[in-house]
Amino acid sequence: MDYESKVSPRAGGYGRYNRVVVVFSWFPNFAVMLNLFSDVFYTALPESYHCEPDPRLLPSAFLPSNFSRQRYLNLTVPWVNGSGLSHCELFKYPPNASDFSEKVSRERVPCTLGWEYANAAGLQSNFVTEWNLVCGDFWKIPLQHICFMTGWILGYILLGTLCDW
């Protein structure tokens, strides 16, 4: 059966009311699009971050006030060739060390006090920076994406069924 020529005229055609309904049906879709797209910003990894230096890992003779901020970071956070400061490790010095050169044996340990994030354009903080979802906790970001989309799918199924009833 030809819908355009036989059914549409008997149902009243495609008039002003139908156009208004179509336009207003776009508003919820726009809101859904913004909600789904916002997840990208909420879970964006900062471009630059490193462990916060822990003074407890340094020898007791070390005085941070004697060094510039960059020199202090170079002594406490390992340098990764080509990419800058290490994201997930700190140096731990022997307790009796007095030499802070490359020759002293330093142990690499995971971050103890958290991370320092570079201020970038956009959001000043998001899920990743608020809950430190970097290094060992990075796996929680894809899990959050999966849970978010599973909630959307279940919501569509359950609420769609309720609306049909």
Coordinates of N, CA and C in Angstrom, one line a residue:
M1 N 0.9 -1.2 0.0 CA 0.0 0.0 0.0 C 0.9 1.2 0.0
D2 N 0.5 2.2 -0.8 CA 1.3 3.4 -0.9 C 0.9 4.4 0.2
Y3 N 1.7 4.6 1.2 CA 1.4 5.4 2.3 C 1.2 6.8 2.0
E4 N 2.1 7.4 1.1 CA 2.0 8.8 0.8 C 0.7 9.2 0.2
S5 N 0.2 8.4 -0.7 CA -1.0 8.8 -1.5 C -2.3 8.3 -0.9
K6 N -2.3 7.2 -0.1 CA -3.6 6.7 0.4 C -3.8 6.9 1.9
V7 N -2.8 6.6 2.7 CA -2.9 6.7 4.1 C -2.7 8.1 4.7
S8 N -1.7 8.8 4.3 CA -1.4 10.1 4.8 C -2.5 11.1 4.7
P9 N -3.2 11.2 3.5 CA -4.3 12.2 3.4 C -5.5 11.8 4.3
R10 N -5.7 10.6 4.6 CA -6.9 10.2 5.4 C -6.5 10.4 6.9
A11 N -5.2 10.4 7.2 CA -4.9 10.7 8.6 C -4.7 12.2 8.9
G12 N -4.9 13.0 8.0 CA -4.8 14.4 8.2 C -3.5 15.0 7.6
G13 N -2.7 14.2 6.9 CA -1.5 14.7 6.3 C -0.4 15.1 7.2
Y14 N 0.6 15.7 6.7 CA 1.8 16.2 7.5 C 1.6 17.7 7.6
G15 N 0.9 18.1 8.6 CA 0.6 19.5 8.8 C 1.5 20.2 9.9
R16 N 1.0 21.4 10.3 CA 1.7 22.2 11.3 C 1.9 21.5 12.6
Y17 N 0.9 20.8 13.1 CA 1.0 20.0 14.3 C 2.1 19.0 14.3
N18 N 2.2 18.3 13.2 CA 3.3 17.3 13.0 C 4.7 17.9 13.0
R19 N 4.8 19.0 12.4 CA 6.1 19.7 12.4 C 6.5 20.2 13.8
V20 N 5.5 20.7 14.5 CA 5.8 21.2 15.9 C 6.2 20.0 16.8
V21 N 5.6 18.8 16.6 CA 5.9 17.7 17.4 C 7.3 17.2 17.1
V22 N 7.7 17.2 15.8 CA 9.0 16.8 15.4 C 10.1 17.7 16.0
V23 N 9.8 19.0 15.9 CA 10.8 20.0 16.4 C 11.0 19.8 18.0
F24 N 9.9 19.7 18.7 CA 10.0 19.5 20.1 C 10.5 18.1 20.5
S25 N 10.5 17.2 19.7 CA 11.1 15.9 20.0 C 12.6 15.9 19.9
W26 N 13.1 16.9 19.2 CA 14.6 17.1 19.1 C 15.2 17.5 20.4
F27 N 14.5 18.3 21.3 CA 15.0 18.8 22.5 C 15.5 17.7 23.5
P28 N 14.7 16.6 23.7 CA 15.3 15.6 24.6 C 16.5 14.9 24.0
N29 N 16.5 14.7 22.6 CA 17.6 14.1 22.0 C 18.9 14.9 22.1
F30 N 18.7 16.2 22.1 CA 19.8 17.1 22.2 C 20.4 17.0 23.7
A31 N 19.5 16.9 24.7 CA 19.9 16.7 26.1 C 20.6 15.4 26.3
V32 N 20.1 14.4 25.6 CA 20.8 13.0 25.7 C 22.1 13.1 25.1
M33 N 22.3 13.8 24.0 CA 23.6 13.9 23.3 C 24.6 14.6 24.2
L34 N 24.1 15.7 24.8 CA 25.0 16.4 25.7 C 25.5 15.6 26.9
N35 N 24.6 14.8 27.4 CA 24.9 13.9 28.6 C 25.9 12.8 28.2
L36 N 25.7 12.2 27.0 CA 26.6 11.2 26.5 C 28.0 11.8 26.2
F37 N 28.0 13.0 25.6 CA 29.2 13.6 25.2 C 30.0 14.1 26.4
S38 N 29.3 14.5 27.5 CA 30.0 15.0 28.6 C 30.9 14.0 29.3
D39 N 30.7 12.7 29.2 CA 31.5 11.7 29.8 C 32.9 11.8 29.3
V40 N 33.1 12.2 28.1 CA 34.5 12.4 27.5 C 35.3 13.4 28.3
F41 N 34.6 14.5 28.7 CA 35.3 15.5 29.5 C 35.5 15.1 31.0
Y42 N 34.5 14.4 31.5 CA 34.6 14.0 32.9 C 35.7 13.0 33.2
T43 N 36.1 12.2 32.1 CA 37.1 11.2 32.3 C 38.4 11.4 31.5
A44 N 38.6 12.7 31.1 CA 39.8 13.0 30.3 C 41.0 13.0 31.2
L45 N 42.1 12.3 30.7 CA 43.3 12.2 31.4 C 44.1 13.5 31.2
P46 N 44.7 14.1 32.3 CA 45.4 15.4 32.1 C 46.6 15.1 31.2
E47 N 47.0 16.1 30.5 CA 48.2 16.0 29.6 C 49.5 15.8 30.3
S48 N 49.6 16.4 31.5 CA 50.9 16.4 32.2 C 50.5 16.2 33.7
Y49 N 51.1 15.1 34.3 CA 51.0 14.9 35.8 C 52.2 14.1 36.2
H50 N 52.5 14.2 37.5 CA 53.6 13.4 38.1 C 53.3 13.2 39.6
C51 N 54.0 12.4 40.2 CA 53.8 12.1 41.7 C 54.2 13.4 42.5
E52 N 53.4 13.6 43.5 CA 53.8 14.6 44.4 C 55.0 14.2 45.3
P53 N 56.1 15.0 45.3 CA 57.3 14.6 46.0 C 57.0 14.3 47.5
D54 N 57.5 13.2 48.0 CA 57.3 12.8 49.4 C 58.6 13.1 50.2
P55 N 58.7 14.0 51.1 CA 59.9 14.3 51.9 C 60.3 13.1 52.8
R56 N 59.4 12.2 53.1 CA 59.8 11.1 53.9 C 60.7 10.1 53.2
L57 N 60.7 10.2 51.9 CA 61.6 9.3 51.1 C 63.0 9.8 50.9
L58 N 63.2 11.0 51.4 CA 64.5 11.7 51.2 C 65.3 11.5 52.5
P59 N 66.7 11.6 52.4 CA 67.5 11.5 53.6 C 67.2 12.6 54.6
S60 N 67.5 12.4 55.8 CA 67.2 13.5 56.9 C 68.0 14.7 56.7
A61 N 69.2 14.6 56.0 CA 70.0 15.8 55.8 C 69.5 16.7 54.6
F62 N 68.6 16.2 53.9 CA 68.1 16.9 52.7 C 67.2 18.1 53.2
L63 N 67.5 19.3 52.7 CA 66.7 20.5 53.0 C 66.1 21.0 51.6
P64 N 64.8 20.8 51.4 CA 64.2 21.3 50.2 C 64.3 22.7 49.9
S65 N 64.5 23.5 50.9 CA 64.6 25.0 50.7 C 65.9 25.4 50.0
N66 N 66.9 24.4 50.0 CA 68.2 24.7 49.3 C 68.1 24.5 47.8
F67 N 67.0 24.0 47.3 CA 66.9 23.7 45.9 C 65.7 24.4 45.2
S68 N 65.8 24.7 43.9 CA 64.7 25.3 43.2 C 63.6 24.2 43.0
R69 N 62.5 24.6 42.6 CA 61.3 23.6 42.5 C 61.7 22.6 41.4
Q70 N 62.3 23.0 40.3 CA 62.6 22.0 39.2 C 63.7 21.1 39.7
R71 N 64.7 21.6 40.4 CA 65.8 20.7 40.9 C 65.2 19.7 41.9
Y72 N 64.3 20.2 42.8 CA 63.7 19.3 43.8 C 62.9 18.2 43.1
L73 N 62.2 18.5 42.0 CA 61.4 17.5 41.3 C 62.4 16.5 40.6
N74 N 63.5 17.0 40.1 CA 64.4 16.1 39.4 C 65.1 15.2 40.4
L75 N 65.2 15.6 41.7 CA 65.8 14.7 42.7 C 64.8 13.7 43.2
T76 N 63.5 14.0 43.2 CA 62.6 13.1 43.8 C 61.7 12.3 42.8
V77 N 61.5 12.8 41.6 CA 60.7 12.1 40.6 C 61.6 11.7 39.5
P78 N 61.6 10.4 39.1 CA 62.5 9.9 38.0 C 62.1 10.6 36.7
W79 N 63.1 10.7 35.8 CA 62.9 11.3 34.5 C 62.8 10.1 33.5
V80 N 61.7 10.2 32.7 CA 61.5 9.2 31.6 C 62.0 9.8 30.3
N81 N 62.9 9.1 29.6 CA 63.4 9.7 28.4 C 62.3 10.0 27.4
G82 N 62.3 11.3 26.9 CA 61.4 11.7 25.9 C 60.1 12.1 26.3
S83 N 59.7 11.8 27.6 CA 58.3 12.1 28.0 C 58.2 13.0 29.2
G84 N 59.3 13.2 29.9 CA 59.3 14.1 31.1 C 59.3 13.3 32.3
L85 N 58.8 13.9 33.4 CA 58.8 13.2 34.7 C 57.9 12.0 34.7
S86 N 58.3 11.0 35.5 CA 57.6 9.8 35.6 C 56.2 10.0 36.2
H87 N 55.2 9.4 35.7 CA 53.8 9.5 36.2 C 53.6 8.7 37.4
C88 N 54.3 7.6 37.6 CA 53.9 6.7 38.7 C 54.9 6.3 39.7
E89 N 56.1 6.9 39.6 CA 57.2 6.5 40.5 C 57.9 7.7 41.1
L90 N 58.5 7.4 42.3 CA 59.3 8.4 43.0 C 60.7 7.7 43.3
F91 N 61.7 8.5 43.6 CA 62.9 8.0 44.1 C 62.9 7.9 45.7
K92 N 63.4 6.8 46.2 CA 63.6 6.6 47.6 C 65.1 6.5 47.9
Y93 N 65.6 7.5 48.6 CA 67.0 7.5 48.9 C 67.3 6.7 50.2
P94 N 68.6 6.2 50.3 CA 68.9 5.5 51.6 C 68.9 6.6 52.7
P95 N 68.6 6.1 53.9 CA 68.4 7.1 55.0 C 69.7 7.9 55.4
N96 N 70.9 7.3 55.1 CA 72.1 8.0 55.5 C 72.8 8.7 54.3
A97 N 72.2 8.8 53.2 CA 72.8 9.4 52.0 C 73.0 10.9 52.2
S98 N 74.1 11.4 51.7 CA 74.4 12.8 51.7 C 74.7 13.4 50.3
D99 N 74.9 12.4 49.3 CA 75.1 12.8 48.0 C 73.8 12.7 47.2
F100 N 73.5 13.7 46.4 CA 72.2 13.7 45.7 C 72.5 13.6 44.2
S101 N 73.6 13.1 43.8 CA 73.9 12.9 42.4 C 73.3 11.6 41.8
E102 N 73.6 11.4 40.6 CA 73.1 10.2 39.9 C 73.8 9.0 40.4
K103 N 74.9 9.1 41.0 CA 75.7 8.0 41.5 C 75.2 7.2 42.6
V104 N 74.4 7.9 43.5 CA 73.9 7.2 44.7 C 72.8 6.3 44.3
S105 N 72.7 5.1 44.9 CA 71.7 4.1 44.5 C 70.4 4.5 45.1
R106 N 69.4 4.8 44.2 CA 68.1 5.2 44.6 C 67.1 4.1 44.2
E107 N 66.2 3.8 45.0 CA 65.1 2.8 44.7 C 63.9 3.6 44.1
R108 N 63.3 2.9 43.2 CA 62.1 3.5 42.6 C 60.9 2.9 43.3
V109 N 60.0 3.7 43.8 CA 58.8 3.3 44.6 C 57.6 3.9 44.0
P110 N 56.4 3.3 44.2 CA 55.2 4.0 43.7 C 54.8 5.3 44.4
C111 N 54.0 6.1 43.9 CA 53.6 7.3 44.5 C 53.0 7.1 45.9
T112 N 53.3 8.0 46.8 CA 52.8 7.8 48.2 C 51.8 8.9 48.6
L113 N 52.0 10.1 48.1 CA 51.2 11.2 48.5 C 50.2 11.7 47.5
G114 N 50.1 11.0 46.4 CA 49.2 11.5 45.3 C 49.9 12.1 44.2
W115 N 49.2 12.8 43.3 CA 49.7 13.4 42.1 C 49.5 14.9 42.0
E116 N 50.4 15.5 41.2 CA 50.2 16.9 40.9 C 49.9 17.0 39.4
Y117 N 48.8 17.7 39.1 CA 48.3 17.8 37.7 C 48.6 19.1 37.2
A118 N 48.9 19.2 35.9 CA 49.2 20.5 35.3 C 47.8 21.1 35.0
N119 N 47.7 22.4 35.1 CA 46.5 23.2 34.8 C 46.4 23.3 33.3
A120 N 45.4 22.7 32.7 CA 45.2 22.8 31.3 C 43.9 23.5 31.0
A121 N 43.7 23.8 29.7 CA 42.5 24.5 29.4 C 41.3 23.5 29.5
G122 N 40.1 24.1 29.9 CA 39.0 23.2 30.0 C 38.6 23.1 31.5
L123 N 38.2 21.9 31.9 CA 37.9 21.6 33.3 C 39.1 21.7 34.2
Q124 N 38.9 22.3 35.3 CA 40.0 22.4 36.3 C 40.2 21.1 37.0
S125 N 39.1 20.4 37.2 CA 39.1 19.0 37.8 C 38.0 18.2 37.2
N126 N 38.2 16.9 37.2 CA 37.2 16.0 36.7 C 37.3 14.7 37.6
F127 N 36.7 13.6 37.1 CA 36.7 12.4 37.9 C 38.1 11.9 38.1
V128 N 38.9 12.0 37.1 CA 40.3 11.5 37.1 C 41.1 12.2 38.1
T129 N 41.1 13.5 38.1 CA 41.9 14.3 39.1 C 41.3 14.3 40.5
E130 N 40.0 14.2 40.6 CA 39.4 14.2 42.0 C 39.7 13.0 42.7
W131 N 39.7 11.8 42.0 CA 39.8 10.5 42.7 C 41.1 9.9 42.3
N132 N 42.1 10.6 41.6 CA 43.4 10.1 41.3 C 43.3 8.8 40.5
L133 N 42.6 8.8 39.4 CA 42.4 7.6 38.6 C 43.5 7.4 37.6
V134 N 44.7 7.4 38.0 CA 45.9 7.3 37.2 C 46.8 6.1 37.7
C135 N 47.7 5.7 36.9 CA 48.6 4.6 37.3 C 47.9 3.4 37.6
G136 N 47.9 2.9 38.9 CA 47.3 1.7 39.3 C 45.8 1.7 39.3
D137 N 45.2 2.8 39.3 CA 43.7 2.9 39.3 C 43.1 3.3 38.0
F138 N 44.0 3.3 36.9 CA 43.5 3.7 35.6 C 42.4 2.8 35.1
W139 N 42.4 1.5 35.5 CA 41.4 0.6 35.0 C 40.0 1.0 35.4
K140 N 39.8 1.9 36.3 CA 38.5 2.3 36.8 C 37.8 3.2 35.7
I141 N 38.6 3.8 34.9 CA 38.0 4.7 33.9 C 37.2 3.9 32.9
P142 N 37.7 2.9 32.2 CA 36.9 2.1 31.3 C 35.7 1.4 32.0
L143 N 35.9 1.0 33.3 CA 34.8 0.4 34.0 C 33.7 1.4 34.2
Q144 N 34.1 2.7 34.4 CA 33.0 3.8 34.6 C 32.3 3.9 33.3
H145 N 33.0 3.9 32.1 CA 32.4 4.0 30.8 C 31.4 2.9 30.6
I146 N 31.8 1.6 31.0 CA 30.9 0.5 30.8 C 29.7 0.6 31.7
C147 N 29.9 1.0 32.9 CA 28.7 1.1 33.8 C 27.8 2.2 33.4
F148 N 28.3 3.3 32.9 CA 27.5 4.4 32.4 C 26.6 4.0 31.2
M149 N 27.3 3.3 30.3 CA 26.5 2.9 29.1 C 25.5 1.7 29.4
T150 N 25.9 0.9 30.3 CA 25.0 -0.2 30.7 C 23.8 0.4 31.4
G151 N 24.0 1.4 32.2 CA 22.8 2.1 32.8 C 21.9 2.7 31.8
W152 N 22.5 3.3 30.8 CA 21.7 3.9 29.7 C 20.9 2.8 29.0
I153 N 21.5 1.7 28.6 CA 20.8 0.7 27.9 C 19.7 0.1 28.7
L154 N 20.0 -0.2 30.0 CA 18.9 -0.8 30.9 C 17.8 0.2 31.1
G155 N 18.2 1.5 31.2 CA 17.1 2.5 31.4 C 16.3 2.6 30.1
Y156 N 16.9 2.5 28.9 CA 16.0 2.6 27.7 C 15.1 1.4 27.7
I157 N 15.6 0.2 28.0 CA 14.8 -1.0 27.9 C 13.7 -1.0 29.0
L158 N 14.0 -0.7 30.2 CA 13.0 -0.7 31.3 C 12.0 0.4 31.2
L159 N 12.5 1.6 31.0 CA 11.6 2.8 30.8 C 10.8 2.7 29.5
G160 N 11.4 2.2 28.5 CA 10.7 2.1 27.2 C 9.5 1.1 27.4
T161 N 9.8 0.0 28.1 CA 8.7 -1.0 28.4 C 7.6 -0.4 29.2
L162 N 8.0 0.4 30.3 CA 7.0 1.0 31.1 C 6.2 2.0 30.3
C163 N 6.8 2.8 29.4 CA 6.0 3.7 28.6 C 5.1 3.0 27.7
D164 N 5.5 1.9 27.1 CA 4.6 1.2 26.2 C 3.4 0.6 27.0
W165 N 3.5 0.2 28.2 CA 2.4 -0.3 29.0 C 1.4 0.9 29.3

